[in-house]
PDB file of C-alpha atoms in Angstrom:
ATOM      1  CA  UNK A 637      62.302  10.585  -1.242  1.00 49.00           C
ATOM      2  CA  UNK A 638      60.999   6.852  -2.262  1.00 48.00           C
ATOM      3  CA  UNK A 639      60.997   5.805   1.797  1.00 49.00           C
ATOM      4  CA  UNK A 640      58.195   8.417   2.144  1.00 54.00           C
ATOM      5  CA  UNK A 641      55.850   8.244  -1.180  1.00 50.00           C
ATOM      6  CA  UNK A 642      55.994   4.325  -0.544  1.00 50.00           C
ATOM      7  CA  UNK A 643      53.571   4.338   2.585  1.00 51.00           C
ATOM      8  CA  UNK A 644      51.556   6.908   0.987  1.00 50.00           C
ATOM      9  CA  UNK A 645      51.140   5.188  -1.725  1.00 47.00           C
ATOM     10  CA  UNK A 646      49.632   2.249   0.306  1.00 46.00           C
ATOM     11  CA  UNK A 647      47.992   4.266   2.571  1.00 48.00           C
ATOM     12  CA  UNK A 648      45.565   4.851  -0.425  1.00 49.00           C
ATOM     13  CA  UNK A 649      45.590   1.859  -1.893  1.00 45.00           C
ATOM     14  CA  UNK A 650      44.335   0.287   1.430  1.00 47.00           C
ATOM     15  CA  UNK A 651      42.092   2.382   2.541  1.00 50.00           C
ATOM     16  CA  UNK A 652      40.100   2.790  -0.858  1.00 46.00           C
ATOM     17  CA  UNK A 653      36.539   1.051  -0.254  1.00 47.00           C
ATOM     18  CA  UNK A 654      35.036  -0.742  -3.531  1.00 50.00           C
ATOM     19  CA  UNK A 655      30.983  -1.137  -3.416  1.00 49.00           C
ATOM     20  CA  UNK A 656      31.290  -4.113  -4.315  1.00 52.00           C
ATOM     21  CA  UNK A 657      33.680  -7.196  -2.229  1.00 50.00           C
ATOM     22  CA  UNK A 658      34.844 -10.883  -3.518  1.00 50.00           C
ATOM     23  CA  UNK A 659      34.185 -13.306  -1.457  1.00 51.00           C
ATOM     24  CA  UNK A 660      37.322 -16.026  -1.864  1.00 52.00           C
ATOM     25  CA  UNK A 661      35.186 -19.008  -0.787  1.00 53.00           C
ATOM     26  CA  UNK A 662      32.850 -19.088  -3.195  1.00 56.00           C
ATOM     27  CA  UNK A 663      33.845 -16.446  -5.397  1.00 53.00           C
ATOM     28  CA  UNK A 664      30.854 -14.463  -4.991  1.00 53.00           C
ATOM     29  CA  UNK A 665      30.497 -10.831  -5.566  1.00 52.00           C
ATOM     30  CA  UNK A 666      28.996  -9.109  -2.520  1.00 59.00           C
ATOM     31  CA  UNK A 667      27.285  -5.653  -3.044  1.00 59.00           C
ATOM     32  CA  UNK A 668      27.911  -3.481   0.160  1.00 71.00           C
ATOM     33  CA  UNK A 669      26.699  -0.294  -1.590  1.00 73.00           C
ATOM     34  CA  UNK A 670      23.127   0.366   0.177  1.00 69.00           C
ATOM     35  CA  UNK A 671      22.017   2.685  -3.128  1.00 65.00           C
ATOM     36  CA  UNK A 672      23.082  -0.905  -4.818  1.00 70.00           C
ATOM     37  CA  UNK A 673      21.087  -2.462  -1.951  1.00 58.00           C
ATOM     38  CA  UNK A 674      17.738  -1.016  -2.496  1.00 60.00           C
ATOM     39  CA  UNK A 675      17.875  -1.306  -6.065  1.00 66.00           C
ATOM     40  CA  UNK A 676      18.349  -4.422  -6.209  1.00 74.00           C
ATOM     41  CA  UNK A 677      15.335  -5.170  -3.669  1.00 67.00           C
ATOM     42  CA  UNK A 678      13.104  -2.585  -5.194  1.00 71.00           C
ATOM     43  CA  UNK A 679      13.938  -5.015  -8.850  1.00 77.00           C
ATOM     44  CA  UNK A 680      13.368  -7.947  -7.167  1.00 80.00           C
ATOM     45  CA  UNK A 681       9.827  -6.671  -5.660  1.00 81.00           C
ATOM     46  CA  UNK A 682       8.619  -5.390  -9.758  1.00 84.00           C
ATOM     47  CA  UNK A 683      10.009  -8.640 -10.502  1.00 91.00           C
ATOM     48  CA  UNK A 684       7.719 -11.142  -8.028  1.00 92.00           C
ATOM     49  CA  UNK A 685       4.813  -8.579  -8.254  1.00 94.00           C
ATOM     50  CA  UNK A 686       5.298  -8.320 -12.278  1.00 94.00           C
ATOM     51  CA  UNK A 687       4.737 -12.185 -12.012  1.00 95.00           C
ATOM     52  CA  UNK A 688       2.191 -12.591 -10.035  1.00 97.00           C
ATOM     53  CA  UNK A 689      -0.215  -9.710 -11.739  1.00 97.00           C
ATOM     54  CA  UNK A 690       0.950 -11.380 -15.206  1.00 96.00           C
ATOM     55  CA  UNK A 691      -1.166 -14.860 -13.236  1.00 97.00           C
ATOM     56  CA  UNK A 692      -3.968 -13.070 -11.515  1.00 98.00           C
ATOM     57  CA  UNK A 693      -8.017 -14.531 -12.483  1.00 98.00           C
ATOM     58  CA  UNK A 694      -9.539 -11.213 -13.489  1.00 98.00           C
ATOM     59  CA  UNK A 695     -12.644 -13.321 -12.673  1.00 98.00           C
ATOM     60  CA  UNK A 696     -14.680 -10.879 -15.354  1.00 97.00           C
ATOM     61  CA  UNK A 697     -13.547  -7.716 -13.668  1.00 98.00           C
ATOM     62  CA  UNK A 698     -10.476  -5.195 -14.985  1.00 97.00           C
ATOM     63  CA  UNK A 699      -7.162  -5.104 -13.247  1.00 98.00           C
ATOM     64  CA  UNK A 700      -6.174  -2.403 -11.319  1.00 98.00           C
ATOM     65  CA  UNK A 701      -2.618  -1.162 -12.199  1.00 98.00           C
ATOM     66  CA  UNK A 702      -0.048  -2.328 -12.466  1.00 96.00           C
ATOM     67  CA  UNK A 703       1.963   0.120 -10.762  1.00 96.00           C
ATOM     68  CA  UNK A 704      -0.759   0.145  -7.835  1.00 97.00           C
ATOM     69  CA  UNK A 705      -0.427  -3.513  -7.372  1.00 97.00           C
ATOM     70  CA  UNK A 706       3.290  -3.300  -6.894  1.00 96.00           C
ATOM     71  CA  UNK A 707       3.358  -0.829  -4.083  1.00 97.00           C
ATOM     72  CA  UNK A 708       0.680  -3.158  -2.650  1.00 98.00           C
ATOM     73  CA  UNK A 709       2.258  -6.163  -3.553  1.00 98.00           C
ATOM     74  CA  UNK A 710       5.908  -4.879  -1.723  1.00 97.00           C
ATOM     75  CA  UNK A 711       3.800  -3.638   1.585  1.00 98.00           C
ATOM     76  CA  UNK A 712       1.517  -6.941   1.757  1.00 98.00           C
ATOM     77  CA  UNK A 713       4.826  -8.587   1.713  1.00 96.00           C
ATOM     78  CA  UNK A 714       6.158  -7.031   4.686  1.00 97.00           C
ATOM     79  CA  UNK A 715       3.532  -7.018   6.610  1.00 98.00           C
ATOM     80  CA  UNK A 716       2.850 -11.045   5.979  1.00 97.00           C
ATOM     81  CA  UNK A 717       6.369 -11.604   6.397  1.00 96.00           C
ATOM     82  CA  UNK A 718       6.405  -9.437  10.492  1.00 97.00           C
ATOM     83  CA  UNK A 719       3.055 -11.485  10.921  1.00 98.00           C
ATOM     84  CA  UNK A 720       0.641  -9.289  10.852  1.00 98.00           C
ATOM     85  CA  UNK A 721      -1.677 -10.904   8.442  1.00 98.00           C
ATOM     86  CA  UNK A 722      -3.284 -13.938   9.203  1.00 98.00           C
ATOM     87  CA  UNK A 723      -6.276 -13.449   6.174  1.00 98.00           C
ATOM     88  CA  UNK A 724      -4.387 -13.320   3.063  1.00 98.00           C
ATOM     89  CA  UNK A 725      -7.093 -10.804   1.124  1.00 98.00           C
ATOM     90  CA  UNK A 726      -5.561  -7.904  -0.451  1.00 98.00           C
ATOM     91  CA  UNK A 727      -7.751  -4.856  -0.690  1.00 99.00           C
ATOM     92  CA  UNK A 728      -6.529  -1.886  -2.709  1.00 98.00           C
ATOM     93  CA  UNK A 729      -8.156   0.679  -3.123  1.00 98.00           C
ATOM     94  CA  UNK A 730      -6.568   3.811  -6.289  1.00 98.00           C
ATOM     95  CA  UNK A 731      -7.334   7.292  -4.777  1.00 98.00           C
ATOM     96  CA  UNK A 732      -5.908   8.224  -8.323  1.00 98.00           C
ATOM     97  CA  UNK A 733      -9.133   7.355  -9.906  1.00 98.00           C
ATOM     98  CA  UNK A 734     -12.111   9.370 -10.036  1.00 98.00           C
ATOM     99  CA  UNK A 735     -14.796   8.691  -7.185  1.00 98.00           C
ATOM    100  CA  UNK A 736     -17.425   7.776 -10.142  1.00 98.00           C
ATOM    101  CA  UNK A 737     -15.117   4.829 -10.887  1.00 98.00           C
ATOM    102  CA  UNK A 738     -14.739   1.202  -9.502  1.00 98.00           C
ATOM    103  CA  UNK A 739     -11.836   1.888  -7.400  1.00 98.00           C
ATOM    104  CA  UNK A 740     -11.441  -0.948  -4.752  1.00 98.00           C
ATOM    105  CA  UNK A 741     -10.595  -4.226  -5.796  1.00 98.00           C
ATOM    106  CA  UNK A 742      -9.967  -7.204  -3.202  1.00 98.00           C
ATOM    107  CA  UNK A 743      -7.605 -10.017  -4.309  1.00 98.00           C
ATOM    108  CA  UNK A 744      -7.374 -13.488  -2.804  1.00 98.00           C
ATOM    109  CA  UNK A 745      -3.737 -13.902  -2.684  1.00 98.00           C
ATOM    110  CA  UNK A 746      -3.815 -17.159  -2.344  1.00 98.00           C
ATOM    111  CA  UNK A 747      -6.227 -19.057  -5.436  1.00 98.00           C
ATOM    112  CA  UNK A 748      -4.660 -15.740  -7.412  1.00 98.00           C
ATOM    113  CA  UNK A 749      -8.479 -13.834  -8.160  1.00 98.00           C
ATOM    114  CA  UNK A 750      -9.866 -10.838  -8.079  1.00 98.00           C
ATOM    115  CA  UNK A 751     -13.296 -11.605  -5.461  1.00 98.00           C
ATOM    116  CA  UNK A 752     -14.721  -8.231  -5.474  1.00 98.00           C
ATOM    117  CA  UNK A 753     -14.429  -4.870  -7.280  1.00 98.00           C
ATOM    118  CA  UNK A 754     -16.491  -1.912  -5.662  1.00 98.00           C
ATOM    119  CA  UNK A 755     -17.329   1.691  -5.781  1.00 98.00           C
ATOM    120  CA  UNK A 756     -15.779   3.734  -2.386  1.00 98.00           C
ATOM    121  CA  UNK A 757     -15.919   6.948  -1.268  1.00 98.00           C
ATOM    122  CA  UNK A 758     -12.847   9.404   0.031  1.00 98.00           C
ATOM    123  CA  UNK A 759     -13.104  11.781   2.748  1.00 98.00           C
ATOM    124  CA  UNK A 760     -15.004  14.787   1.821  1.00 98.00           C
ATOM    125  CA  UNK A 761     -12.181  17.069   2.531  1.00 98.00           C
ATOM    126  CA  UNK A 762      -9.596  15.117   0.612  1.00 98.00           C
ATOM    127  CA  UNK A 763     -11.276  16.352  -2.797  1.00 98.00           C
ATOM    128  CA  UNK A 764     -14.240  16.843  -4.991  1.00 97.00           C
ATOM    129  CA  UNK A 765     -14.797  13.877  -8.076  1.00 97.00           C
ATOM    130  CA  UNK A 766     -11.090  12.835  -7.467  1.00 98.00           C
ATOM    131  CA  UNK A 767      -8.840  12.683  -3.666  1.00 98.00           C
ATOM    132  CA  UNK A 768      -6.096  15.033  -3.799  1.00 97.00           C
ATOM    133  CA  UNK A 769      -5.356  15.477  -0.176  1.00 98.00           C
ATOM    134  CA  UNK A 770      -5.127  13.531   2.750  1.00 98.00           C
ATOM    135  CA  UNK A 771      -4.323  13.493   6.586  1.00 98.00           C
ATOM    136  CA  UNK A 772      -3.876  11.288   9.213  1.00 98.00           C
ATOM    137  CA  UNK A 773      -5.149  14.545  12.248  1.00 98.00           C
ATOM    138  CA  UNK A 774      -8.306  14.003  13.771  1.00 97.00           C
ATOM    139  CA  UNK A 775     -11.137  15.997  12.786  1.00 97.00           C
ATOM    140  CA  UNK A 776      -9.358  16.671   8.645  1.00 98.00           C
ATOM    141  CA  UNK A 777     -12.146  14.570   7.480  1.00 98.00           C
ATOM    142  CA  UNK A 778      -9.487  13.613   5.060  1.00 98.00           C
ATOM    143  CA  UNK A 779      -8.411   9.506   4.137  1.00 98.00           C
ATOM    144  CA  UNK A 780      -5.356   7.899   4.779  1.00 98.00           C
ATOM    145  CA  UNK A 781      -2.995   7.054   2.503  1.00 98.00           C
ATOM    146  CA  UNK A 782      -0.826   3.584   3.088  1.00 98.00           C
ATOM    147  CA  UNK A 783      -1.870   0.069   3.891  1.00 99.00           C
ATOM    148  CA  UNK A 784      -4.436  -0.631   7.450  1.00 99.00           C
ATOM    149  CA  UNK A 785      -4.784  -4.516   8.921  1.00 99.00           C
ATOM    150  CA  UNK A 786      -8.450  -5.174   9.290  1.00 98.00           C
ATOM    151  CA  UNK A 787      -9.923  -5.618  13.545  1.00 98.00           C
ATOM    152  CA  UNK A 788     -12.933  -6.038  15.114  1.00 98.00           C
ATOM    153  CA  UNK A 789     -16.371  -6.637  13.614  1.00 98.00           C
ATOM    154  CA  UNK A 790     -19.156  -4.500  15.096  1.00 98.00           C
ATOM    155  CA  UNK A 791     -22.757  -2.671  14.559  1.00 97.00           C
ATOM    156  CA  UNK A 792     -22.489   1.068  14.361  1.00 94.00           C
ATOM    157  CA  UNK A 793     -24.489   4.415  13.222  1.00 94.00           C
ATOM    158  CA  UNK A 794     -23.907   2.433   9.778  1.00 96.00           C
ATOM    159  CA  UNK A 795     -24.594  -0.974  10.750  1.00 97.00           C
ATOM    160  CA  UNK A 796     -21.956  -3.661  10.191  1.00 98.00           C
ATOM    161  CA  UNK A 797     -18.899  -2.119  10.436  1.00 98.00           C
ATOM    162  CA  UNK A 798     -15.499  -3.190  10.574  1.00 98.00           C
ATOM    163  CA  UNK A 799     -12.548  -1.732  12.593  1.00 98.00           C
ATOM    164  CA  UNK A 800      -8.311  -0.633  10.955  1.00 98.00           C
ATOM    165  CA  UNK A 801      -5.789  -0.343  12.240  1.00 98.00           C
ATOM    166  CA  UNK A 802      -3.242   2.067  10.285  1.00 98.00           C
ATOM    167  CA  UNK A 803      -0.021   0.188   9.877  1.00 98.00           C
ATOM    168  CA  UNK A 804       2.701   3.497   9.091  1.00 98.00           C
ATOM    169  CA  UNK A 805       3.367   5.813  11.101  1.00 98.00           C
ATOM    170  CA  UNK A 806       2.348   9.202  10.632  1.00 97.00           C
ATOM    171  CA  UNK A 807       0.660   8.375   7.817  1.00 98.00           C
ATOM    172  CA  UNK A 808      -2.238   6.299   9.058  1.00 98.00           C
ATOM    173  CA  UNK A 809      -1.680   5.368  12.341  1.00 98.00           C
ATOM    174  CA  UNK A 810      -4.296   7.131  13.963  1.00 98.00           C
ATOM    175  CA  UNK A 811      -6.950   5.415  12.251  1.00 98.00           C
ATOM    176  CA  UNK A 812      -8.301   3.383  15.128  1.00 98.00           C
ATOM    177  CA  UNK A 813      -8.483   7.251  17.267  1.00 98.00           C
ATOM    178  CA  UNK A 814     -10.006   8.889  14.313  1.00 98.00           C
ATOM    179  CA  UNK A 815     -13.042   5.517  13.873  1.00 97.00           C
ATOM    180  CA  UNK A 816     -11.379   5.366  10.703  1.00 98.00           C
ATOM    181  CA  UNK A 817     -13.608   2.304   9.374  1.00 98.00           C
ATOM    182  CA  UNK A 818     -15.628   0.462   6.925  1.00 98.00           C
ATOM    183  CA  UNK A 819     -18.704   0.323   6.689  1.00 98.00           C
ATOM    184  CA  UNK A 820     -21.710   0.530   3.698  1.00 98.00           C
ATOM    185  CA  UNK A 821     -23.682   4.342   2.609  1.00 98.00           C
ATOM    186  CA  UNK A 822     -26.567   5.186   0.886  1.00 97.00           C
ATOM    187  CA  UNK A 823     -24.079   8.206  -0.418  1.00 98.00           C
ATOM    188  CA  UNK A 824     -22.177   5.207  -2.439  1.00 98.00           C
ATOM    189  CA  UNK A 825     -24.233   4.084  -5.100  1.00 98.00           C
ATOM    190  CA  UNK A 826     -24.330   4.722  -8.959  1.00 97.00           C
ATOM    191  CA  UNK A 827     -27.931   6.988  -8.440  1.00 97.00           C
ATOM    192  CA  UNK A 828     -26.025  10.305  -6.731  1.00 97.00           C
ATOM    193  CA  UNK A 829     -23.587   9.129  -9.117  1.00 98.00           C
ATOM    194  CA  UNK A 830     -26.096  10.320 -11.357  1.00 97.00           C
ATOM    195  CA  UNK A 831     -27.931  13.038  -9.546  1.00 96.00           C
ATOM    196  CA  UNK A 832     -24.279  14.861  -8.865  1.00 95.00           C
ATOM    197  CA  UNK A 833     -21.954  13.642 -11.227  1.00 95.00           C
ATOM    198  CA  UNK A 834     -19.702  12.564  -8.864  1.00 95.00           C
ATOM    199  CA  UNK A 835     -18.969   9.692  -5.817  1.00 97.00           C
ATOM    200  CA  UNK A 836     -21.158  11.367  -1.953  1.00 98.00           C
ATOM    201  CA  UNK A 837     -18.179  11.361   0.419  1.00 98.00           C
ATOM    202  CA  UNK A 838     -17.720  10.155   3.502  1.00 98.00           C
ATOM    203  CA  UNK A 839     -15.178  11.913   7.456  1.00 97.00           C
ATOM    204  CA  UNK A 840     -12.373   9.653   6.036  1.00 98.00           C
ATOM    205  CA  UNK A 841     -13.193   6.294   5.964  1.00 98.00           C
ATOM    206  CA  UNK A 842     -13.178   4.347   3.144  1.00 98.00           C
ATOM    207  CA  UNK A 843     -17.205   3.429   2.842  1.00 98.00           C
ATOM    208  CA  UNK A 844     -18.899   1.437   0.184  1.00 98.00           C
ATOM    209  CA  UNK A 845     -22.616   1.037  -1.067  1.00 98.00           C
ATOM    210  CA  UNK A 846     -24.594  -0.853   1.693  1.00 98.00           C
ATOM    211  CA  UNK A 847     -25.504  -3.806  -1.405  1.00 97.00           C
ATOM    212  CA  UNK A 848     -22.186  -5.109  -1.093  1.00 98.00           C
ATOM    213  CA  UNK A 849     -20.766  -4.105   2.059  1.00 98.00           C
ATOM    214  CA  UNK A 850     -21.801  -6.968   4.388  1.00 98.00           C
ATOM    215  CA  UNK A 851     -20.099  -9.577   1.445  1.00 98.00           C
ATOM    216  CA  UNK A 852     -17.178  -6.978   1.767  1.00 98.00           C
ATOM    217  CA  UNK A 853     -17.565  -7.275   5.234  1.00 98.00           C
ATOM    218  CA  UNK A 854     -17.421 -10.799   6.208  1.00 98.00           C
ATOM    219  CA  UNK A 855     -14.569 -10.826   3.322  1.00 98.00           C
ATOM    220  CA  UNK A 856     -11.868  -9.445   5.068  1.00 98.00           C
ATOM    221  CA  UNK A 857     -12.262  -9.240   8.452  1.00 98.00           C
ATOM    222  CA  UNK A 858      -9.841 -10.934  10.425  1.00 98.00           C
ATOM    223  CA  UNK A 859      -6.271  -9.397   9.783  1.00 98.00           C
ATOM    224  CA  UNK A 860      -6.277  -8.960   6.038  1.00 98.00           C
ATOM    225  CA  UNK A 861      -4.444  -6.131   4.151  1.00 99.00           C
ATOM    226  CA  UNK A 862      -6.014  -3.163   2.843  1.00 99.00           C
ATOM    227  CA  UNK A 863      -3.776  -0.329   0.840  1.00 99.00           C
ATOM    228  CA  UNK A 864      -5.517   3.308  -0.197  1.00 98.00           C
ATOM    229  CA  UNK A 865      -2.907   4.227  -3.126  1.00 98.00           C
ATOM    230  CA  UNK A 866      -1.971   7.700  -4.583  1.00 98.00           C
ATOM    231  CA  UNK A 867       0.752   8.254  -6.527  1.00 96.00           C
ATOM    232  CA  UNK A 868       1.714  11.281  -4.103  1.00 93.00           C
ATOM    233  CA  UNK A 869       5.375  11.118  -3.855  1.00 93.00           C
ATOM    234  CA  UNK A 870       4.896  12.702  -0.467  1.00 95.00           C
ATOM    235  CA  UNK A 871       3.653   9.232   0.977  1.00 97.00           C
ATOM    236  CA  UNK A 872       6.599   7.460  -1.027  1.00 95.00           C
ATOM    237  CA  UNK A 873       9.222   9.461   0.681  1.00 96.00           C
ATOM    238  CA  UNK A 874       7.441   8.565   4.310  1.00 97.00           C
ATOM    239  CA  UNK A 875       6.779   5.395   3.979  1.00 98.00           C
ATOM    240  CA  UNK A 876       8.920   2.261   5.122  1.00 96.00           C
ATOM    241  CA  UNK A 877       6.480  -0.260   3.249  1.00 97.00           C
ATOM    242  CA  UNK A 878       7.034   1.270  -0.077  1.00 95.00           C
ATOM    243  CA  UNK A 879       9.895   1.959  -2.162  1.00 88.00           C
TER     244      UNK A 879
END
């Protein structure tokens, strides 16, 4: 009877797959569980972004929230590794904030310094004072979340403007077809807020005040990164650039 049971015991022992394996050559534990790998990756990104965040020169401005910066930093690093970023500027737009607040930050990633902060509009169908609804669809007149790379500068109906290419499939990759661009607008101003209690809204573009739009465009043109943030679970589930 024991001869029948013994092979079964051996089978069970050698069929067991541990979460971690040990490399005998260097005595290192290698993590093989996908969930643990993802957790370690996230912890590494958070530690790196926290270190960067604490060293940012605010330059007289307030800092973006740590939550928005961590997400922006993670995607920026991936896009940089993919060779898609040539101008090392990271622009963070935080659509969790009220439109009456300056919710756009422009960060020079080389010098770790904030070089500009501004009001910025969201799409007219994304919400009134707050942006709460987002879309990648044509004629939606809604903002799209996620990561963009800046394209060509041109002169359009709003004057100097900057084309954007969405980097996230199904989230914002239709930006160029939708003519979602950076441009100046007279409805993005403190006087408009004073008269209406909120900022004006665009057709989906991250529109900015006319008084800073040329400086902004000249600073971020040439394949820099823009990240439009909102703590939307729907976005996080779809995105391959944030975890």
